[in-house]
Amino acid sequence: MKITAIELTRLNLPLTPPFHAAWDPNPRTDFPATLVTVRTDEGITGYGSGDTMDGFDAYRDLFLGTDPMQILSQVRRIETINFHGGRYWPLEAALWDIIGKVAGLPVAAFFGGARDRLPAYASSGELKAPEARAEAAVAAKELGFRAMKIRIARDRLREGIASVRAAREAVGEDFDLMVDLNQMWRMSGDIEAALPLAKVRSLAAELHDLGVLWLEEPLPQVDVAGARRVRAETGIQVAGGEMVRSLPEMLALVEQDAFDIYQPDVALAVGMYRARQVAEAADAKHRMFTPHTWSNGLGLLANLQVAAGIDARPYIEFPFDPPGWTPERRDFFLRPLMIDAHGDLLVPDAPGLGVEIDHDAVARYTVG
């Protein structure tokens, strides 16, 4: 089997009203996405998405005529490009989609086939006042979610802690809360200093008293010693690694015991094949793996297939913060994903990733 074509379809969904992402000071008035379509000489087509794929056209010829089933060679090709260009892991997802379709199996089967579903946590994206965040937590619990992640801003800590406290009082003790400080990576142009260790330690102690399950990305990536101190001195679990650029960097964090929970996103960080290696390394140290999933439904499916295959714990991230962020907005060019009544996200039983592309939506939202 040979790859005969790799097509990139640029899509853009106008957002009305805008989405105010907690990690980005500029309100998002649109949501761009790139659909990767890989075609083969045997008529099997694979789909991937999750990153913009900007600049990929210069490297397309490296993959045309190669065998999509030789996945390790394909991963290595993508890694050689990561140094010079972008992170093109959505292409790997499309190749796994082909492999699954050839075998007639969900991709999760190739990663261990441990689970056919995972409990999901509602991952919030916007900063909300305490009362509004409490209402959102109650609504998520009523839908079946068993946990929620609340983002707080480094320049609005008091409000953030108040929102966590209000959510805890509203949902009770039988609902997990996590907090994301987003200090491990930056949006383009964000040059403000990160919070110092002493302030992060104080924050972590307050969150621990509120029963927070983990504090995510409390410090810059380089400050492994600081992350370890926060854990040791406050008792809170620390999570991170969602956007770490390479497998060696990720494994170095595991070796240094930087976190309790490792979160590389297969669409934005180290890819699917390498994420399994991270998960196995973390498990060998009695640590957990559960990927970051903040892109779109196709990126979420790629992460779900890996996470279910290797038995990720304790939850899978599910971007969900209505009315600003809903499954319909996130998955605007495919059939939206949603949890079941028990709060689980089910692995599709269809071969490959299980994606159902809405081709009418693709035509409607294609740019250019």
CSV table of C-alpha atoms in Angstrom, one decimal:
chain,number,residue,atom,x,y,z
A,1,MET,CA,0.0,0.0,0.0
A,2,LYS,CA,1.2,3.5,-0.9
A,3,ILE,CA,0.2,7.0,0.0
A,4,THR,CA,-1.0,8.8,-3.1
A,5,ALA,CA,-2.2,12.1,-1.7
A,6,ILE,CA,-2.2,14.2,1.4
A,7,GLU,CA,-4.8,16.9,1.4
A,8,LEU,CA,-5.0,19.8,3.9
A,9,THR,CA,-8.4,21.5,4.1
A,10,ARG,CA,-8.4,24.7,6.0
A,11,LEU,CA,-11.6,25.4,7.9
A,12,ASN,CA,-12.8,28.2,10.0
A,13,LEU,CA,-15.9,28.5,12.2
A,14,PRO,CA,-17.1,32.1,13.1
A,15,LEU,CA,-17.8,32.3,16.8
A,16,THR,CA,-20.8,34.4,17.8
A,17,PRO,CA,-20.6,35.2,20.7
A,18,PRO,CA,-16.8,35.1,21.0
A,19,PHE,CA,-15.0,32.5,23.2
A,20,HIS,CA,-12.9,34.0,25.9
A,21,ALA,CA,-10.1,31.5,26.5
A,22,ALA,CA,-8.6,31.7,29.9
A,23,TRP,CA,-5.1,31.3,28.5
A,24,ASP,CA,-5.4,33.8,25.7
A,25,PRO,CA,-5.9,37.6,26.4
A,26,ASN,CA,-7.6,38.1,23.0
A,27,PRO,CA,-11.2,36.9,22.7
A,28,ARG,CA,-11.5,34.2,20.0
A,29,THR,CA,-14.0,35.3,17.3
A,30,ASP,CA,-13.3,32.3,15.1
A,31,PHE,CA,-12.1,28.7,15.4
A,32,PRO,CA,-9.7,27.6,12.7
A,33,ALA,CA,-9.0,23.9,12.0
A,34,THR,CA,-7.2,21.8,9.4
A,35,LEU,CA,-8.6,18.5,8.2
A,36,VAL,CA,-5.8,16.1,7.0
A,37,THR,CA,-7.0,13.6,4.4
A,38,VAL,CA,-4.6,10.8,3.4
A,39,ARG,CA,-5.4,8.7,0.4
A,40,THR,CA,-3.9,5.4,-0.6
A,41,ASP,CA,-3.6,3.4,-3.9
A,42,GLU,CA,-5.9,0.8,-2.4
A,43,GLY,CA,-8.8,3.3,-1.9
A,44,ILE,CA,-8.5,3.5,1.9
A,45,THR,CA,-8.7,7.0,3.3
A,46,GLY,CA,-7.6,8.3,6.7
A,47,TYR,CA,-8.4,11.5,8.6
A,48,GLY,CA,-6.6,13.5,11.2
A,49,SER,CA,-6.8,16.9,12.8
A,50,GLY,CA,-5.9,18.8,15.9
A,51,ASP,CA,-3.2,21.3,14.8
A,52,THR,CA,-3.0,23.9,11.9
A,53,MET,CA,-0.4,22.0,9.9
A,54,ASP,CA,1.1,25.3,8.8
A,55,GLY,CA,4.1,24.9,6.6
A,56,PHE,CA,3.5,21.2,5.8
A,57,ASP,CA,3.3,21.7,2.1
A,58,ALA,CA,7.1,22.0,2.0
A,59,TYR,CA,7.4,18.4,3.4
A,60,ARG,CA,4.5,16.6,1.6
A,61,ASP,CA,6.8,14.8,-0.8
A,62,LEU,CA,8.6,13.0,2.1
A,63,PHE,CA,5.5,10.9,2.6
A,64,LEU,CA,4.0,10.5,-0.9
A,65,GLY,CA,4.7,7.0,-2.2
A,66,THR,CA,5.5,5.6,1.2
A,67,ASP,CA,3.7,2.8,3.1
A,68,PRO,CA,1.2,4.1,5.7
A,69,MET,CA,1.4,0.8,7.5
A,70,GLN,CA,5.1,1.3,8.4
A,71,ILE,CA,4.1,3.6,11.3
A,72,LEU,CA,7.5,3.8,13.1
A,73,SER,CA,9.2,5.0,9.9
A,74,GLN,CA,6.4,7.6,9.5
A,75,VAL,CA,6.7,8.8,13.1
A,76,ARG,CA,10.5,9.2,12.6
A,77,ARG,CA,9.9,11.2,9.4
A,78,ILE,CA,7.5,13.6,11.3
A,79,GLU,CA,10.1,13.9,14.1
A,80,THR,CA,12.8,15.0,11.7
A,81,ILE,CA,10.5,17.8,10.5
A,82,ASN,CA,9.6,18.9,14.1
A,83,PHE,CA,13.0,20.5,14.4
A,84,HIS,CA,12.7,22.6,11.3
A,85,GLY,CA,9.0,23.1,10.9
A,86,GLY,CA,5.7,22.5,12.8
A,87,ARG,CA,4.3,19.6,14.7
A,88,TYR,CA,2.5,17.5,12.2
A,89,TRP,CA,1.0,14.8,14.4
A,90,PRO,CA,-2.4,15.1,12.8
A,91,LEU,CA,-0.8,13.3,9.9
A,92,GLU,CA,0.1,10.4,12.2
A,93,ALA,CA,-3.5,10.2,13.4
A,94,ALA,CA,-4.7,9.9,9.8
A,95,LEU,CA,-2.2,7.1,9.2
A,96,TRP,CA,-3.5,5.2,12.3
A,97,ASP,CA,-7.0,5.7,10.9
A,98,ILE,CA,-5.8,3.9,7.8
A,99,ILE,CA,-4.2,1.1,9.8
A,100,GLY,CA,-7.3,0.5,11.8
A,101,LYS,CA,-9.5,0.4,8.7
A,102,VAL,CA,-7.1,-2.1,7.0
A,103,ALA,CA,-7.3,-4.3,10.1
A,104,GLY,CA,-11.0,-3.8,10.7
A,105,LEU,CA,-10.3,-2.7,14.3
A,106,PRO,CA,-10.5,0.5,16.4
A,107,VAL,CA,-7.1,2.0,16.8
A,108,ALA,CA,-7.3,1.4,20.6
A,109,ALA,CA,-6.7,-2.3,19.9
A,110,PHE,CA,-3.2,-1.5,18.7
A,111,PHE,CA,-2.3,0.3,21.9
A,112,GLY,CA,-3.4,-2.5,24.2
A,113,GLY,CA,-7.2,-2.5,23.9
A,114,ALA,CA,-7.5,-2.1,27.7
A,115,ARG,CA,-10.8,-0.2,27.8
A,116,ASP,CA,-13.8,0.5,25.5
A,117,ARG,CA,-14.7,3.7,27.5
A,118,LEU,CA,-13.1,6.2,29.9
A,119,PRO,CA,-14.7,8.5,32.5
A,120,ALA,CA,-14.4,12.1,31.2
A,121,TYR,CA,-13.9,15.3,33.1
A,122,ALA,CA,-15.5,18.5,31.9
A,123,SER,CA,-12.6,20.8,31.0
A,124,SER,CA,-13.5,24.4,31.3
A,125,GLY,CA,-11.9,27.0,29.0
A,126,GLU,CA,-13.1,30.4,30.2
A,127,LEU,CA,-12.6,32.4,33.4
A,128,LYS,CA,-15.9,32.7,35.2
A,129,ALA,CA,-17.0,34.5,38.3
A,130,PRO,CA,-17.5,32.2,41.4
A,131,GLU,CA,-21.3,32.0,41.1
A,132,ALA,CA,-21.2,31.2,37.4
A,133,ARG,CA,-18.5,28.6,37.8
A,134,ALA,CA,-20.5,26.9,40.6
A,135,GLU,CA,-23.6,26.8,38.4
A,136,ALA,CA,-21.5,25.3,35.5
A,137,ALA,CA,-20.1,22.6,37.9
A,138,VAL,CA,-23.6,21.7,39.0
A,139,ALA,CA,-24.8,21.5,35.4
A,140,ALA,CA,-21.9,19.3,34.4
A,141,LYS,CA,-22.5,17.0,37.4
A,142,GLU,CA,-26.2,16.7,36.4
A,143,LEU,CA,-25.1,15.7,32.8
A,144,GLY,CA,-23.1,12.8,34.3
A,145,PHE,CA,-19.6,14.2,34.5
A,146,ARG,CA,-17.8,13.1,37.7
A,147,ALA,CA,-15.1,15.8,37.6
A,148,MET,CA,-14.4,19.3,36.3
A,149,LYS,CA,-11.2,21.2,35.6
A,150,ILE,CA,-11.2,24.9,36.4
A,151,ARG,CA,-8.8,27.3,34.8
A,152,ILE,CA,-7.5,30.2,36.8
A,153,ALA,CA,-5.4,33.2,35.7
A,154,ARG,CA,-2.0,34.1,37.2
A,155,ASP,CA,-3.1,37.7,37.5
A,156,ARG,CA,-6.6,36.9,39.0
A,157,LEU,CA,-5.7,34.4,41.7
A,158,ARG,CA,-8.2,35.5,44.3
A,159,GLU,CA,-11.1,35.3,41.9
A,160,GLY,CA,-9.8,31.9,40.7
A,161,ILE,CA,-9.6,30.4,44.2
A,162,ALA,CA,-13.1,31.8,45.0
A,163,SER,CA,-14.4,30.1,41.9
A,164,VAL,CA,-12.9,26.8,43.0
A,165,ARG,CA,-14.3,27.2,46.5
A,166,ALA,CA,-17.8,28.1,45.1
A,167,ALA,CA,-17.7,25.0,42.8
A,168,ARG,CA,-16.7,22.8,45.7
A,169,GLU,CA,-19.5,24.0,47.9
A,170,ALA,CA,-22.0,23.6,45.1
A,171,VAL,CA,-21.1,20.0,44.0
A,172,GLY,CA,-20.1,18.5,47.3
A,173,GLU,CA,-17.2,16.1,48.1
A,174,ASP,CA,-18.2,13.3,45.6
A,175,PHE,CA,-17.1,15.3,42.5
A,176,ASP,CA,-13.5,15.8,41.6
A,177,LEU,CA,-12.1,19.2,40.9
A,178,MET,CA,-8.9,20.0,39.2
A,179,VAL,CA,-7.2,23.4,38.6
A,180,ASP,CA,-5.1,24.5,35.6
A,181,LEU,CA,-2.7,27.4,36.0
A,182,ASN,CA,-1.3,27.1,32.4
A,183,GLN,CA,2.2,28.2,33.3
A,184,MET,CA,4.2,25.6,31.4
A,185,TRP,CA,3.8,27.1,28.0
A,186,ARG,CA,2.7,30.5,26.5
A,187,MET,CA,0.5,31.9,23.8
A,188,SER,CA,2.5,33.8,21.1
A,189,GLY,CA,3.4,37.3,22.4
A,190,ASP,CA,2.8,36.5,26.1
A,191,ILE,CA,6.0,37.8,27.8
A,192,GLU,CA,4.7,38.4,31.3
A,193,ALA,CA,6.6,36.7,34.1
A,194,ALA,CA,5.3,33.4,35.5
A,195,LEU,CA,4.2,33.3,39.2
A,196,PRO,CA,7.1,32.7,41.6
A,197,LEU,CA,7.4,29.5,43.4
A,198,ALA,CA,6.4,30.9,46.8
A,199,LYS,CA,3.1,32.2,45.4
A,200,VAL,CA,2.4,28.9,43.6
A,201,ARG,CA,3.1,27.0,46.8
A,202,SER,CA,0.6,29.2,48.7
A,203,LEU,CA,-2.0,28.7,46.0
A,204,ALA,CA,-1.4,24.9,46.0
A,205,ALA,CA,-1.9,24.7,49.8
A,206,GLU,CA,-5.2,26.5,49.5
A,207,LEU,CA,-6.4,24.2,46.7
A,208,HIS,CA,-5.3,21.1,48.6
A,209,ASP,CA,-7.5,22.3,51.5
A,210,LEU,CA,-10.4,22.5,49.0
A,211,GLY,CA,-9.9,18.9,48.0
A,212,VAL,CA,-8.5,19.6,44.5
A,213,LEU,CA,-7.4,16.4,42.8
A,214,TRP,CA,-4.5,18.0,40.9
A,215,LEU,CA,-2.9,21.3,40.1
A,216,GLU,CA,-1.9,21.5,36.4
A,217,GLU,CA,1.2,23.2,35.0
A,218,PRO,CA,1.9,25.3,38.1
A,219,LEU,CA,5.3,26.4,37.0
A,220,PRO,CA,7.4,26.8,33.8
A,221,GLN,CA,8.7,23.5,32.2
A,222,VAL,CA,12.3,24.2,33.4
A,223,ASP,CA,11.3,24.4,37.1
A,224,VAL,CA,11.1,20.7,37.8
A,225,ALA,CA,12.6,21.2,41.3
A,226,GLY,CA,9.9,23.7,42.0
A,227,ALA,CA,7.1,21.3,40.9
A,228,ARG,CA,8.5,18.6,43.1
A,229,ARG,CA,8.6,21.0,46.1
A,230,VAL,CA,5.0,22.0,45.6
A,231,ARG,CA,4.0,18.4,45.7
A,232,ALA,CA,6.2,17.5,48.7
A,233,GLU,CA,5.2,20.6,50.8
A,234,THR,CA,1.5,20.8,50.1
A,235,GLY,CA,0.4,17.2,49.4
A,236,ILE,CA,-1.3,18.2,46.1
A,237,GLN,CA,-0.8,16.1,43.0
A,238,VAL,CA,0.8,18.0,40.1
A,239,ALA,CA,0.1,17.4,36.4
A,240,GLY,CA,1.7,18.7,33.2
A,241,GLY,CA,3.4,18.1,29.9
A,242,GLU,CA,0.5,18.8,27.5
A,243,MET,CA,2.7,20.7,24.9
A,244,VAL,CA,6.1,19.3,25.5
A,245,ARG,CA,7.8,19.2,22.1
A,246,SER,CA,9.7,15.9,21.9
A,247,LEU,CA,9.9,12.4,23.4
A,248,PRO,CA,13.3,12.9,24.9
A,249,GLU,CA,12.1,16.1,26.8
A,250,MET,CA,9.0,14.2,27.9
A,251,LEU,CA,11.0,11.2,29.1
A,252,ALA,CA,13.4,13.4,30.9
A,253,LEU,CA,10.5,14.9,32.9
A,254,VAL,CA,9.4,11.3,33.8
A,255,GLU,CA,12.9,10.3,34.8
A,256,GLN,CA,13.1,13.4,37.1
A,257,ASP,CA,9.7,12.5,38.6
A,258,ALA,CA,8.4,16.0,37.7
A,259,PHE,CA,4.7,15.2,37.9
A,260,ASP,CA,2.1,12.7,39.3
A,261,ILE,CA,0.1,12.9,36.0
A,262,TYR,CA,1.7,13.2,32.6
A,263,GLN,CA,-0.5,14.8,29.8
A,264,PRO,CA,1.2,14.9,26.4
A,265,ASP,CA,-1.5,15.6,23.7
A,266,VAL,CA,-1.1,13.2,20.8
A,267,ALA,CA,-2.1,15.9,18.3
A,268,LEU,CA,0.0,18.8,19.7
A,269,ALA,CA,2.9,17.3,21.6
A,270,VAL,CA,4.6,13.9,20.9
A,271,GLY,CA,2.1,12.0,18.7
A,272,MET,CA,0.3,8.7,19.3
A,273,TYR,CA,3.0,6.2,19.0
A,274,ARG,CA,5.3,8.1,21.3
A,275,ALA,CA,2.5,8.9,23.8
A,276,ARG,CA,2.3,5.2,24.5
A,277,GLN,CA,6.0,5.2,25.4
A,278,VAL,CA,5.5,8.1,27.8
A,279,ALA,CA,2.5,6.3,29.4
A,280,GLU,CA,4.6,3.1,29.9
A,281,ALA,CA,7.5,5.1,31.3
A,282,ALA,CA,5.1,6.9,33.7
A,283,ASP,CA,3.5,3.6,34.8
A,284,ALA,CA,6.9,2.1,35.5
A,285,LYS,CA,7.3,4.9,38.1
A,286,HIS,CA,3.8,4.4,39.5
A,287,ARG,CA,2.7,7.7,37.9
A,288,MET,CA,-0.4,8.3,35.7
A,289,PHE,CA,-0.9,9.3,32.1
A,290,THR,CA,-3.9,11.0,30.7
A,291,PRO,CA,-3.6,13.2,27.7
A,292,HIS,CA,-4.5,16.8,27.2
A,293,THR,CA,-7.2,17.0,24.5
A,294,TRP,CA,-7.9,20.6,23.7
A,295,SER,CA,-8.2,20.8,19.9
A,296,ASN,CA,-11.3,19.4,18.2
A,297,GLY,CA,-13.3,16.2,18.2
A,298,LEU,CA,-10.9,14.5,15.8
A,299,GLY,CA,-8.0,15.3,18.0
A,300,LEU,CA,-10.0,14.1,21.0
A,301,LEU,CA,-10.7,10.8,19.2
A,302,ALA,CA,-7.0,10.3,18.6
A,303,ASN,CA,-6.2,10.9,22.2
A,304,LEU,CA,-9.1,8.7,23.4
A,305,GLN,CA,-8.0,5.8,21.2
A,306,VAL,CA,-4.5,5.9,22.8
A,307,ALA,CA,-5.8,6.5,26.3
A,308,ALA,CA,-8.3,3.7,26.2
A,309,GLY,CA,-5.7,1.4,24.7
A,310,ILE,CA,-3.2,1.9,27.5
A,311,ASP,CA,-5.7,2.2,30.3
A,312,ALA,CA,-5.2,5.9,31.1
A,313,ARG,CA,-6.1,7.2,34.5
A,314,PRO,CA,-8.1,8.7,36.2
A,315,TYR,CA,-10.0,10.5,33.5
A,316,ILE,CA,-10.0,11.6,29.8
A,317,GLU,CA,-10.1,15.4,29.3
A,318,PHE,CA,-13.4,16.5,27.6
A,319,PRO,CA,-13.4,20.2,26.5
A,320,PHE,CA,-16.8,21.4,27.7
A,321,ASP,CA,-17.8,24.9,29.0
A,322,PRO,CA,-21.2,26.0,27.7
A,323,PRO,CA,-22.5,28.3,26.4
A,324,GLY,CA,-19.1,29.5,25.2
A,325,TRP,CA,-17.6,26.0,24.3
A,326,THR,CA,-19.9,23.2,23.4
A,327,PRO,CA,-19.4,19.9,21.5
A,328,GLU,CA,-21.1,21.4,18.5
A,329,ARG,CA,-18.6,24.3,18.3
A,330,ARG,CA,-15.6,22.1,19.1
A,331,ASP,CA,-16.6,19.4,16.5
A,332,PHE,CA,-18.1,21.6,13.9
A,333,PHE,CA,-16.9,19.6,10.9
A,334,LEU,CA,-17.8,16.1,12.3
A,335,ARG,CA,-20.4,14.4,14.3
A,336,PRO,CA,-20.1,15.9,17.8
A,337,LEU,CA,-18.8,13.7,20.6
A,338,MET,CA,-20.6,13.5,23.9
A,339,ILE,CA,-20.4,11.5,27.1
A,340,ASP,CA,-23.0,8.9,28.0
A,341,ALA,CA,-25.3,9.2,31.0
A,342,HIS,CA,-22.7,7.6,33.3
A,343,GLY,CA,-20.1,10.3,32.4
A,344,ASP,CA,-18.1,8.0,30.1
A,345,LEU,CA,-16.7,8.7,26.7
A,346,LEU,CA,-17.0,5.6,24.6
A,347,VAL,CA,-14.4,4.4,22.1
A,348,PRO,CA,-16.2,4.1,18.7
A,349,ASP,CA,-16.5,0.5,17.6
A,350,ALA,CA,-15.9,1.4,14.0
A,351,PRO,CA,-12.5,0.6,12.4
A,352,GLY,CA,-9.8,3.3,12.7
A,353,LEU,CA,-10.3,6.4,14.8
A,354,GLY,CA,-14.1,6.1,14.4
A,355,VAL,CA,-14.5,9.6,13.0
A,356,GLU,CA,-17.6,10.6,11.2
A,357,ILE,CA,-16.8,13.6,8.9
A,358,ASP,CA,-19.7,16.0,8.1
A,359,HIS,CA,-18.7,16.7,4.5
A,360,ASP,CA,-21.4,19.3,4.1
A,361,ALA,CA,-19.9,21.3,7.1
A,362,VAL,CA,-16.4,20.9,5.5
A,363,ALA,CA,-17.7,22.4,2.3
A,364,ARG,CA,-19.5,25.2,4.2
A,365,TYR,CA,-16.5,26.2,6.4
A,366,THR,CA,-13.6,25.7,4.0
A,367,VAL,CA,-11.4,28.7,3.7
A,368,GLY,CA,-10.3,29.8,0.2
